[in-house]
PDB file of C-alpha atoms in Angstrom:
ATOM      1  CA  MET A   1      11.112  41.863  26.823  1.00 50.00           C
ATOM      2  CA  GLN A   2      10.340  38.522  26.354  1.00 52.00           C
ATOM      3  CA  LYS A   3       6.778  37.199  25.740  1.00 51.00           C
ATOM      4  CA  PHE A   4       5.544  34.153  28.590  1.00 46.00           C
ATOM      5  CA  GLN A   5       6.523  31.143  27.848  1.00 47.00           C
ATOM      6  CA  SER A   6       3.260  29.173  25.843  1.00 38.00           C
ATOM      7  CA  GLU A   7       4.011  25.862  26.936  1.00 39.00           C
ATOM      8  CA  ASN A   8       3.613  27.429  30.453  1.00 46.00           C
ATOM      9  CA  GLN A   9       0.115  28.576  30.065  1.00 50.00           C
ATOM     10  CA  PRO A  10      -2.649  25.858  30.246  1.00 54.00           C
ATOM     11  CA  GLU A  11      -5.770  26.073  27.938  1.00 70.00           C
ATOM     12  CA  ASP A  12      -7.856  27.310  30.888  1.00 85.00           C
ATOM     13  CA  VAL A  13      -6.706  29.297  33.848  1.00 89.00           C
ATOM     14  CA  ARG A  14      -8.127  30.099  37.640  1.00 91.00           C
ATOM     15  CA  LEU A  15     -10.186  33.155  37.097  1.00 93.00           C
ATOM     16  CA  ASN A  16      -7.836  35.117  39.903  1.00 90.00           C
ATOM     17  CA  LYS A  17      -4.887  34.406  38.105  1.00 86.00           C
ATOM     18  CA  TYR A  18      -6.677  35.937  35.204  1.00 90.00           C
ATOM     19  CA  ILE A  19      -7.529  39.133  36.435  1.00 89.00           C
ATOM     20  CA  SER A  20      -4.058  39.286  38.378  1.00 82.00           C
ATOM     21  CA  ASP A  21      -2.140  38.907  35.108  1.00 80.00           C
ATOM     22  CA  ALA A  22      -4.046  41.150  33.885  1.00 82.00           C
ATOM     23  CA  GLY A  23      -2.919  43.626  36.428  1.00 75.00           C
ATOM     24  CA  VAL A  24      -5.916  44.528  37.975  1.00 81.00           C
ATOM     25  CA  CYS A  25      -4.997  43.346  41.479  1.00 78.00           C
ATOM     26  CA  SER A  26      -3.797  40.536  43.288  1.00 75.00           C
ATOM     27  CA  ARG A  27      -5.274  36.919  43.311  1.00 81.00           C
ATOM     28  CA  ARG A  28      -6.499  37.349  46.914  1.00 82.00           C
ATOM     29  CA  GLU A  29      -7.874  40.517  46.032  1.00 86.00           C
ATOM     30  CA  ALA A  30      -9.748  39.321  42.565  1.00 89.00           C
ATOM     31  CA  ASP A  31     -11.339  36.771  44.905  1.00 93.00           C
ATOM     32  CA  ARG A  32     -12.903  39.710  47.311  1.00 93.00           C
ATOM     33  CA  LEU A  33     -14.144  41.268  43.782  1.00 94.00           C
ATOM     34  CA  ILE A  34     -15.835  37.899  42.821  1.00 96.00           C
ATOM     35  CA  THR A  35     -16.999  37.379  46.240  1.00 95.00           C
ATOM     36  CA  GLU A  36     -18.857  40.827  46.169  1.00 95.00           C
ATOM     37  CA  GLY A  37     -20.312  40.192  42.319  1.00 95.00           C
ATOM     38  CA  ARG A  38     -17.733  42.840  40.482  1.00 96.00           C
ATOM     39  CA  VAL A  39     -16.744  40.109  38.044  1.00 96.00           C
ATOM     40  CA  GLN A  40     -18.404  38.809  34.812  1.00 96.00           C
ATOM     41  CA  ILE A  41     -17.528  36.360  32.846  1.00 96.00           C
ATOM     42  CA  ASP A  42     -19.308  36.158  29.043  1.00 95.00           C
ATOM     43  CA  GLY A  43     -21.723  38.451  30.866  1.00 94.00           C
ATOM     44  CA  LYS A  44     -22.699  36.235  33.322  1.00 94.00           C
ATOM     45  CA  PRO A  45     -21.301  36.589  37.590  1.00 95.00           C
ATOM     46  CA  ALA A  46     -18.302  34.593  38.103  1.00 95.00           C
ATOM     47  CA  THR A  47     -17.786  32.473  40.788  1.00 94.00           C
ATOM     48  CA  LEU A  48     -14.989  31.674  42.842  1.00 93.00           C
ATOM     49  CA  GLY A  49     -13.297  28.556  41.285  1.00 91.00           C
ATOM     50  CA  SER A  50     -14.427  29.753  38.002  1.00 93.00           C
ATOM     51  CA  ARG A  51     -12.107  28.838  34.853  1.00 94.00           C
ATOM     52  CA  VAL A  52     -10.974  30.860  31.920  1.00 94.00           C
ATOM     53  CA  VAL A  53     -10.879  29.596  28.481  1.00 92.00           C
ATOM     54  CA  PRO A  54     -10.017  31.543  25.339  1.00 88.00           C
ATOM     55  CA  GLY A  55     -12.575  33.260  23.918  1.00 89.00           C
ATOM     56  CA  MET A  56     -14.417  33.888  27.196  1.00 93.00           C
ATOM     57  CA  GLN A  57     -14.524  37.785  27.864  1.00 94.00           C
ATOM     58  CA  VAL A  58     -14.023  38.898  31.282  1.00 95.00           C
ATOM     59  CA  CYS A  59     -14.810  41.776  32.734  1.00 95.00           C
ATOM     60  CA  VAL A  60     -13.952  43.919  36.367  1.00 95.00           C
ATOM     61  CA  ASP A  61     -16.606  46.299  37.692  1.00 93.00           C
ATOM     62  CA  GLY A  62     -18.097  46.487  33.940  1.00 92.00           C
ATOM     63  CA  LYS A  63     -14.222  46.869  31.961  1.00 92.00           C
ATOM     64  CA  ASN A  64     -13.030  44.365  30.034  1.00 93.00           C
ATOM     65  CA  ILE A  65      -9.762  43.214  30.902  1.00 90.00           C
ATOM     66  CA  THR A  66      -6.975  40.883  29.164  1.00 86.00           C
ATOM     67  CA  PRO A  67      -4.050  39.540  30.953  1.00 81.00           C
ATOM     68  CA  GLU A  68      -0.405  41.238  30.288  1.00 75.00           C
ATOM     69  CA  GLU A  69       1.310  39.459  27.062  1.00 74.00           C
ATOM     70  CA  GLU A  70       4.681  41.019  27.662  1.00 82.00           C
ATOM     71  CA  MET A  71       7.309  39.010  30.804  1.00 86.00           C
ATOM     72  CA  ILE A  72       8.013  41.772  32.486  1.00 91.00           C
ATOM     73  CA  LEU A  73      11.819  40.683  35.110  1.00 95.00           C
ATOM     74  CA  LEU A  74      13.504  43.847  36.240  1.00 96.00           C
ATOM     75  CA  ALA A  75      16.095  43.563  39.053  1.00 97.00           C
ATOM     76  CA  VAL A  76      16.565  46.211  41.158  1.00 97.00           C
ATOM     77  CA  ASN A  77      19.483  47.736  43.485  1.00 98.00           C
ATOM     78  CA  LYS A  78      17.052  47.911  46.305  1.00 97.00           C
ATOM     79  CA  PRO A  79      18.306  50.854  48.584  1.00 97.00           C
ATOM     80  CA  ARG A  80      19.130  50.614  52.535  1.00 96.00           C
ATOM     81  CA  GLY A  81      15.694  52.425  53.908  1.00 95.00           C
ATOM     82  CA  ILE A  82      13.329  50.957  51.285  1.00 95.00           C
ATOM     83  CA  VAL A  83      10.587  48.448  52.296  1.00 94.00           C
ATOM     84  CA  CYS A  84       9.463  45.850  49.824  1.00 91.00           C
ATOM     85  CA  THR A  85       5.508  46.191  50.666  1.00 83.00           C
ATOM     86  CA  THR A  86       3.041  48.437  49.220  1.00 76.00           C
ATOM     87  CA  ASP A  87       1.760  48.749  53.239  1.00 76.00           C
ATOM     88  CA  THR A  88       2.374  52.532  53.300  1.00 75.00           C
ATOM     89  CA  ARG A  89       0.603  52.461  57.121  1.00 79.00           C
ATOM     90  CA  TRP A  90       4.249  53.675  58.673  1.00 80.00           C
ATOM     91  CA  GLY A  91       4.827  55.828  56.194  1.00 85.00           C
ATOM     92  CA  ASP A  92       7.801  54.459  54.550  1.00 90.00           C
ATOM     93  CA  ARG A  93       8.992  54.455  51.216  1.00 93.00           C
ATOM     94  CA  THR A  94       8.438  51.549  49.490  1.00 94.00           C
ATOM     95  CA  ILE A  95      10.026  49.542  46.065  1.00 94.00           C
ATOM     96  CA  TYR A  96       7.222  51.077  43.866  1.00 93.00           C
ATOM     97  CA  ASP A  97       7.784  54.580  45.218  1.00 93.00           C
ATOM     98  CA  LEU A  98      10.995  54.439  44.413  1.00 94.00           C
ATOM     99  CA  MET A  99      10.575  52.373  40.752  1.00 95.00           C
ATOM    100  CA  ASN A 100       7.793  54.371  39.519  1.00 93.00           C
ATOM    101  CA  TYR A 101       6.848  51.653  37.468  1.00 93.00           C
ATOM    102  CA  PRO A 102       3.984  52.163  35.198  1.00 90.00           C
ATOM    103  CA  LYS A 103       2.785  48.373  35.199  1.00 87.00           C
ATOM    104  CA  ARG A 104       1.579  46.363  37.872  1.00 84.00           C
ATOM    105  CA  ILE A 105       4.802  43.933  39.023  1.00 88.00           C
ATOM    106  CA  PHE A 106       5.417  42.663  42.334  1.00 87.00           C
ATOM    107  CA  SER A 107       8.929  41.667  43.897  1.00 90.00           C
ATOM    108  CA  ILE A 108      10.541  37.642  44.087  1.00 89.00           C
ATOM    109  CA  GLY A 109      10.923  37.795  47.718  1.00 84.00           C
ATOM    110  CA  ARG A 110      11.759  40.534  50.041  1.00 88.00           C
ATOM    111  CA  LEU A 111      15.031  42.222  51.899  1.00 94.00           C
ATOM    112  CA  ASP A 112      14.201  43.875  54.668  1.00 94.00           C
ATOM    113  CA  LYS A 113      14.300  47.777  55.411  1.00 94.00           C
ATOM    114  CA  GLU A 114      17.882  47.977  56.221  1.00 96.00           C
ATOM    115  CA  SER A 115      19.076  45.632  53.720  1.00 97.00           C
ATOM    116  CA  GLU A 116      20.230  46.171  50.083  1.00 97.00           C
ATOM    117  CA  GLY A 117      20.929  45.066  46.872  1.00 97.00           C
ATOM    118  CA  LEU A 118      19.511  42.627  43.989  1.00 98.00           C
ATOM    119  CA  LEU A 119      15.851  42.390  44.171  1.00 96.00           C
ATOM    120  CA  LEU A 120      13.872  40.942  40.748  1.00 96.00           C
ATOM    121  CA  MET A 121      10.370  42.467  39.745  1.00 95.00           C
ATOM    122  CA  THR A 122       8.082  40.759  37.857  1.00 91.00           C
ATOM    123  CA  ASN A 123       4.777  40.196  36.537  1.00 86.00           C
ATOM    124  CA  ASN A 124       4.799  36.241  36.520  1.00 83.00           C
ATOM    125  CA  GLY A 125       3.642  34.673  39.733  1.00 77.00           C
ATOM    126  CA  ASP A 126       5.138  31.214  38.620  1.00 80.00           C
ATOM    127  CA  ILE A 127       8.515  32.328  38.000  1.00 86.00           C
ATOM    128  CA  LEU A 128       8.295  33.985  41.398  1.00 83.00           C
ATOM    129  CA  ASN A 129       6.784  30.793  43.286  1.00 81.00           C
ATOM    130  CA  LYS A 130       9.622  29.021  41.315  1.00 88.00           C
ATOM    131  CA  ILE A 131      12.340  30.882  42.355  1.00 91.00           C
ATOM    132  CA  MET A 132      11.405  31.435  45.693  1.00 85.00           C
ATOM    133  CA  ARG A 133      10.021  27.925  47.312  1.00 85.00           C
ATOM    134  CA  ALA A 134      12.370  26.831  49.516  1.00 83.00           C
ATOM    135  CA  GLY A 135      11.865  23.068  48.674  1.00 87.00           C
ATOM    136  CA  ASN A 136      13.567  24.048  45.190  1.00 90.00           C
ATOM    137  CA  TYR A 137      16.833  24.905  47.048  1.00 93.00           C
ATOM    138  CA  HIS A 138      17.123  27.937  44.450  1.00 95.00           C
ATOM    139  CA  GLU A 139      20.410  30.173  45.651  1.00 96.00           C
ATOM    140  CA  LYS A 140      20.380  33.564  46.844  1.00 97.00           C
ATOM    141  CA  GLU A 141      24.102  34.820  47.738  1.00 98.00           C
ATOM    142  CA  TYR A 142      24.554  37.425  49.999  1.00 98.00           C
ATOM    143  CA  VAL A 143      27.813  39.855  51.486  1.00 98.00           C
ATOM    144  CA  VAL A 144      27.192  40.901  55.057  1.00 98.00           C
ATOM    145  CA  THR A 145      29.733  42.584  57.503  1.00 98.00           C
ATOM    146  CA  ILE A 146      29.233  42.215  60.948  1.00 98.00           C
ATOM    147  CA  ASP A 147      30.370  44.010  64.659  1.00 97.00           C
ATOM    148  CA  LYS A 148      32.341  41.406  65.216  1.00 97.00           C
ATOM    149  CA  PRO A 149      35.691  39.407  63.830  1.00 97.00           C
ATOM    150  CA  VAL A 150      35.167  36.950  60.759  1.00 97.00           C
ATOM    151  CA  THR A 151      36.435  33.843  62.492  1.00 97.00           C
ATOM    152  CA  GLU A 152      36.991  30.195  61.641  1.00 97.00           C
ATOM    153  CA  ALA A 153      34.536  28.867  64.255  1.00 96.00           C
ATOM    154  CA  PHE A 154      31.866  31.322  63.135  1.00 97.00           C
ATOM    155  CA  LEU A 155      32.146  30.101  60.192  1.00 97.00           C
ATOM    156  CA  LYS A 156      31.719  26.391  60.573  1.00 96.00           C
ATOM    157  CA  LYS A 157      28.719  27.491  62.951  1.00 96.00           C
ATOM    158  CA  ILE A 158      26.881  29.321  60.520  1.00 96.00           C
ATOM    159  CA  SER A 159      27.514  26.928  57.850  1.00 96.00           C
ATOM    160  CA  GLY A 160      26.099  23.632  59.590  1.00 95.00           C
ATOM    161  CA  GLY A 161      23.124  25.157  60.294  1.00 94.00           C
ATOM    162  CA  LEU A 162      21.746  26.742  63.607  1.00 94.00           C
ATOM    163  CA  TYR A 163      18.395  26.600  65.708  1.00 95.00           C
ATOM    164  CA  LEU A 164      16.500  29.448  65.170  1.00 95.00           C
ATOM    165  CA  LYS A 165      14.552  29.429  69.034  1.00 93.00           C
ATOM    166  CA  GLU A 166      12.223  32.771  67.375  1.00 92.00           C
ATOM    167  CA  LEU A 167      11.328  30.907  64.120  1.00 93.00           C
ATOM    168  CA  GLU A 168      11.006  27.296  66.093  1.00 93.00           C
ATOM    169  CA  VAL A 169      13.303  26.340  62.977  1.00 94.00           C
ATOM    170  CA  ARG A 170      16.452  25.100  62.459  1.00 95.00           C
ATOM    171  CA  THR A 171      18.665  26.793  59.232  1.00 96.00           C
ATOM    172  CA  ARG A 172      20.096  24.316  56.174  1.00 95.00           C
ATOM    173  CA  PRO A 173      23.407  23.981  56.043  1.00 96.00           C
ATOM    174  CA  CYS A 174      24.945  26.333  53.849  1.00 97.00           C
ATOM    175  CA  LYS A 175      28.241  27.970  52.278  1.00 97.00           C
ATOM    176  CA  VAL A 176      30.133  30.446  53.877  1.00 98.00           C
ATOM    177  CA  SER A 177      33.165  32.140  53.497  1.00 98.00           C
ATOM    178  CA  ALA A 178      35.470  34.920  54.779  1.00 98.00           C
ATOM    179  CA  VAL A 179      35.586  37.725  52.557  1.00 98.00           C
ATOM    180  CA  ASP A 180      37.824  40.197  54.933  1.00 97.00           C
ATOM    181  CA  GLU A 181      38.229  40.797  58.837  1.00 97.00           C
ATOM    182  CA  PHE A 182      34.237  41.608  59.986  1.00 98.00           C
ATOM    183  CA  THR A 183      32.858  40.182  56.544  1.00 98.00           C
ATOM    184  CA  PHE A 184      31.639  37.240  55.022  1.00 98.00           C
ATOM    185  CA  ARG A 185      29.832  36.041  51.886  1.00 98.00           C
ATOM    186  CA  ILE A 186      26.913  33.612  52.456  1.00 98.00           C
ATOM    187  CA  ILE A 187      24.796  31.431  49.860  1.00 98.00           C
ATOM    188  CA  LEU A 188      21.342  30.550  50.847  1.00 96.00           C
ATOM    189  CA  THR A 189      18.958  28.259  49.776  1.00 95.00           C
ATOM    190  CA  GLN A 190      15.905  28.922  51.934  1.00 91.00           C
ATOM    191  CA  GLY A 191      14.679  32.388  52.870  1.00 88.00           C
ATOM    192  CA  LEU A 192      13.354  32.660  56.764  1.00 92.00           C
ATOM    193  CA  ASN A 193      12.220  35.786  58.197  1.00 92.00           C
ATOM    194  CA  ARG A 194      15.385  37.897  58.948  1.00 94.00           C
ATOM    195  CA  GLN A 195      17.247  34.948  58.585  1.00 96.00           C
ATOM    196  CA  ILE A 196      20.900  35.968  58.205  1.00 97.00           C
ATOM    197  CA  ARG A 197      20.405  38.508  61.215  1.00 97.00           C
ATOM    198  CA  ARG A 198      18.863  36.149  63.383  1.00 96.00           C
ATOM    199  CA  MET A 199      21.737  33.539  62.595  1.00 97.00           C
ATOM    200  CA  CYS A 200      24.197  36.322  63.557  1.00 97.00           C
ATOM    201  CA  ALA A 201      22.534  36.868  66.299  1.00 96.00           C
ATOM    202  CA  ALA A 202      22.281  33.374  67.691  1.00 95.00           C
ATOM    203  CA  CYS A 203      26.601  33.454  67.247  1.00 96.00           C
ATOM    204  CA  GLY A 204      26.636  36.533  69.230  1.00 96.00           C
ATOM    205  CA  CYS A 205      26.940  39.082  66.658  1.00 97.00           C
ATOM    206  CA  GLN A 206      25.252  41.476  64.720  1.00 97.00           C
ATOM    207  CA  VAL A 207      24.864  42.914  61.390  1.00 98.00           C
ATOM    208  CA  THR A 208      25.964  46.601  60.382  1.00 98.00           C
ATOM    209  CA  SER A 209      25.390  46.223  56.510  1.00 98.00           C
ATOM    210  CA  LEU A 210      23.890  42.863  54.404  1.00 98.00           C
ATOM    211  CA  LYS A 211      23.797  43.286  50.435  1.00 98.00           C
ATOM    212  CA  ARG A 212      22.319  40.621  48.520  1.00 98.00           C
ATOM    213  CA  VAL A 213      24.572  40.284  45.328  1.00 98.00           C
ATOM    214  CA  ARG A 214      23.298  37.025  43.695  1.00 97.00           C
ATOM    215  CA  ILE A 215      19.747  35.556  43.226  1.00 97.00           C
ATOM    216  CA  MET A 216      20.419  32.298  40.834  1.00 96.00           C
ATOM    217  CA  ASN A 217      22.091  33.234  37.349  1.00 97.00           C
ATOM    218  CA  ILE A 218      20.963  36.920  38.224  1.00 97.00           C
ATOM    219  CA  GLU A 219      24.161  39.138  39.687  1.00 97.00           C
ATOM    220  CA  LEU A 220      23.604  42.790  40.624  1.00 97.00           C
ATOM    221  CA  GLY A 221      26.675  43.446  39.165  1.00 95.00           C
ATOM    222  CA  SER A 222      27.724  47.108  39.293  1.00 96.00           C
ATOM    223  CA  LEU A 223      23.995  48.474  39.292  1.00 97.00           C
ATOM    224  CA  GLU A 224      24.089  51.637  41.038  1.00 97.00           C
ATOM    225  CA  SER A 225      21.631  51.687  43.951  1.00 97.00           C
ATOM    226  CA  GLY A 226      18.289  52.784  43.396  1.00 96.00           C
ATOM    227  CA  VAL A 227      18.183  51.976  39.512  1.00 97.00           C
ATOM    228  CA  TYR A 228      16.707  49.038  37.950  1.00 97.00           C
ATOM    229  CA  ARG A 229      17.313  47.472  34.731  1.00 97.00           C
ATOM    230  CA  ASN A 230      15.743  44.839  32.353  1.00 96.00           C
ATOM    231  CA  VAL A 231      17.143  40.732  32.887  1.00 96.00           C
ATOM    232  CA  THR A 232      18.627  40.129  29.565  1.00 95.00           C
ATOM    233  CA  GLN A 233      17.654  37.590  27.696  1.00 94.00           C
ATOM    234  CA  GLU A 234      20.725  35.090  28.142  1.00 96.00           C
ATOM    235  CA  GLU A 235      20.137  35.187  31.429  1.00 96.00           C
ATOM    236  CA  TYR A 236      15.942  34.841  31.210  1.00 94.00           C
ATOM    237  CA  THR A 237      17.352  31.659  29.086  1.00 94.00           C
ATOM    238  CA  VAL A 238      19.569  30.204  31.663  1.00 96.00           C
ATOM    239  CA  LEU A 239      17.188  31.551  34.232  1.00 95.00           C
ATOM    240  CA  LEU A 240      14.329  29.688  32.713  1.00 92.00           C
ATOM    241  CA  LYS A 241      16.906  26.079  31.731  1.00 93.00           C
ATOM    242  CA  ALA A 242      17.333  26.576  35.566  1.00 93.00           C
ATOM    243  CA  LEU A 243      13.811  26.628  36.767  1.00 92.00           C
ATOM    244  CA  LYS A 244      12.219  23.674  34.248  1.00 88.00           C
ATOM    245  CA  ASP A 245      12.520  21.395  36.895  1.00 83.00           C
ATOM    246  CA  SER A 246      11.469  22.982  39.832  1.00 83.00           C
ATOM    247  CA  THR A 247       7.635  22.849  41.119  1.00 78.00           C
ATOM    248  CA  ASN A 248       5.504  25.468  41.602  1.00 65.00           C
ATOM    249  CA  PRO A 249       2.700  24.404  44.207  1.00 57.00           C
ATOM    250  CA  GLY A 250       0.222  26.628  42.387  1.00 49.00           C
ATOM    251  CA  GLU A 251       0.408  24.433  39.599  1.00 46.00           C
ATOM    252  CA  HIS A 252      -0.375  21.370  41.909  1.00 41.00           C
ATOM    253  CA  GLN A 253      -2.923  22.716  44.345  1.00 41.00           C
ATOM    254  CA  ARG A 254      -4.587  25.251  42.239  1.00 38.00           C
ATOM    255  CA  HIS A 255      -7.744  25.860  44.972  1.00 35.00           C
ATOM    256  CA  MET A 256      -5.944  25.563  47.826  1.00 36.00           C
ATOM    257  CA  PRO A 257      -4.771  28.753  49.908  1.00 36.00           C
ATOM    258  CA  SER A 258      -1.173  29.868  50.560  1.00 35.00           C
ATOM    259  CA  PHE A 259      -0.218  29.561  54.066  1.00 35.00           C
ATOM    260  CA  GLN A 260       1.047  32.143  56.341  1.00 40.00           C
ATOM    261  CA  ASN A 261       2.765  31.882  59.617  1.00 45.00           C
ATOM    262  CA  PRO A 262       3.887  34.907  61.512  1.00 44.00           C
ATOM    263  CA  LYS A 263       7.205  33.593  62.464  1.00 46.00           C
ATOM    264  CA  ARG A 264       8.506  32.225  59.557  1.00 46.00           C
ATOM    265  CA  GLY A 265       7.217  34.384  57.013  1.00 47.00           C
ATOM    266  CA  ASN A 266       5.685  33.422  54.147  1.00 42.00           C
ATOM    267  CA  LEU A 267       5.080  29.374  53.166  1.00 40.00           C
ATOM    268  CA  PHE A 268       4.004  27.644  50.161  1.00 36.00           C
ATOM    269  CA  PHE A 269       0.983  25.094  50.651  1.00 32.00           C
ATOM    270  CA  SER A 270       3.111  22.133  50.172  1.00 32.00           C
ATOM    271  CA  GLU A 271       5.060  23.343  53.211  1.00 37.00           C
ATOM    272  CA  ALA A 272       1.966  24.434  55.436  1.00 36.00           C
ATOM    273  CA  LYS A 273       0.563  21.056  54.303  1.00 36.00           C
ATOM    274  CA  GLU A 274       3.416  19.203  56.354  1.00 36.00           C
ATOM    275  CA  LEU A 275       3.242  21.554  59.550  1.00 39.00           C
ATOM    276  CA  THR A 276      -0.350  21.199  59.796  1.00 40.00           C
ATOM    277  CA  GLY A 277       0.366  17.203  59.417  1.00 45.00           C
ATOM    278  CA  LYS A 278       2.656  17.365  62.283  1.00 46.00           C
ATOM    279  CA  SER A 279      -0.191  19.225  64.792  1.00 47.00           C
ATOM    280  CA  HIS A 280      -2.620  16.742  63.556  1.00 48.00           C
ATOM    281  CA  ARG A 281      -0.986  14.034  64.620  1.00 54.00           C
ATOM    282  CA  LYS A 282      -0.069  15.514  67.916  1.00 50.00           C
ATOM    283  CA  LYS A 283      -3.883  16.532  68.297  1.00 45.00           C
ATOM    284  CA  GLU A 284      -4.392  12.508  67.231  1.00 54.00           C
ATOM    285  CA  MET A 285      -1.353  11.442  70.159  1.00 58.00           C
ATOM    286  CA  PHE A 286      -2.925  14.100  72.435  1.00 50.00           C
ATOM    287  CA  GLN A 287      -6.829  12.108  72.329  1.00 53.00           C
ATOM    288  CA  ALA A 288      -5.585   8.719  72.126  1.00 58.00           C
ATOM    289  CA  ALA A 289      -3.512   9.629  75.400  1.00 57.00           C
ATOM    290  CA  THR A 290      -6.698  11.324  76.588  1.00 51.00           C
ATOM    291  CA  VAL A 291      -8.999   7.877  76.032  1.00 49.00           C
ATOM    292  CA  LYS A 292      -6.529   5.820  77.554  1.00 53.00           C
ATOM    293  CA  ARG A 293      -6.253   7.840  80.556  1.00 51.00           C
ATOM    294  CA  ASN A 294     -10.213   8.070  80.883  1.00 49.00           C
ATOM    295  CA  SER A 295     -10.351   4.036  80.372  1.00 50.00           C
ATOM    296  CA  ARG A 296      -8.413   3.888  83.404  1.00 50.00           C
ATOM    297  CA  THR A 297      -9.862   6.125  85.217  1.00 44.00           C
ATOM    298  CA  GLU A 298     -13.257   4.320  84.525  1.00 45.00           C
ATOM    299  CA  ASN A 299     -11.908   0.770  85.264  1.00 49.00           C
ATOM    300  CA  ASN A 300     -10.877   1.835  88.489  1.00 49.00           C
ATOM    301  CA  LYS A 301     -13.845   3.163  89.842  1.00 45.00           C
ATOM    302  CA  PRO A 302     -15.609  -0.033  91.493  1.00 46.00           C
ATOM    303  CA  GLU A 303     -12.302   0.106  93.056  1.00 48.00           C
ATOM    304  CA  ASN A 304     -11.953   3.109  94.376  1.00 48.00           C
ATOM    305  CA  ASN A 305     -15.457   3.303  95.510  1.00 49.00           C
ATOM    306  CA  LYS A 306     -15.328   0.452  97.310  1.00 47.00           C
ATOM    307  CA  LYS A 307     -12.126   1.719  99.168  1.00 47.00           C
ATOM    308  CA  GLN A 308     -14.152   5.223 100.186  1.00 48.00           C
ATOM    309  CA  GLU A 309     -17.050   3.076 101.222  1.00 47.00           C
ATOM    310  CA  LYS A 310     -14.898   1.356 104.042  1.00 48.00           C
ATOM    311  CA  ARG A 311     -13.228   4.301 105.368  1.00 48.00           C
ATOM    312  CA  ARG A 312     -16.829   5.432 105.492  1.00 47.00           C
ATOM    313  CA  GLU A 313     -17.983   2.117 107.821  1.00 49.00           C
ATOM    314  CA  PRO A 314     -17.951   3.228 111.197  1.00 47.00           C
ATOM    315  CA  ARG A 315     -15.148   1.326 113.787  1.00 44.00           C
TER     316      ARG A 315
END
């Protein structure tokens, strides 16, 4: 397919990204390999945070590696019953089992086991981050069928944003329109954990069918279930144009890990920083209140002692 965009490639890259781009493993796993002393740069043991510049030779377990030069971007129609993970502990069939693709790729976002439709697969972590980062407000479109009639009141409630108690967050306003009596179309710019199902549950109904039909400019179209295709050059060109001003947290926080909130799913560092900032402010407020309370207690001690002594005096 396309080559990686040379203008997006820095003169030097962090070692774990270099290893990941070579298709060896994930960045997190690469950090583990580095820590275990299994990675060398120009014959010398590598350290966490090392950077690789053109001309350097990187070896993992004694084998030379080079980043994948081909830009892989696939559109997949994920069937129901398939999971978007490499975890096989529960015996589920994964998207990787289904595709059996010869090179290492990963999904751009996920669809839960009972959902179906468009899934993008790539070997380009930068594109993944830019598409999925909620702060970039990129659209994902779904067709959803529920077990109760789609009313104007329902559409108004969904479109205005809902507070999801389980995730402790309010959803963004979104575009919603009715398709038929039990089906509606919804366009989201965020991707909270099981968001649409939770939104429908908050409105007193249950999802019976959920299909993603579009991610930004790439549409599912007539692609058959369980089949994948290469994203076309025209689609890719339009996608790059739309991503031009999108931010990638990895570009600004190269040395900071991503943050995981089990209630909300994966959050990038910029969002995690906001959350931890709030927690920090709450902690400061609590500490200030404690100091004030203790100070008040200390100031009242002499008076309290006098009262106690007075009560103890014999009548």
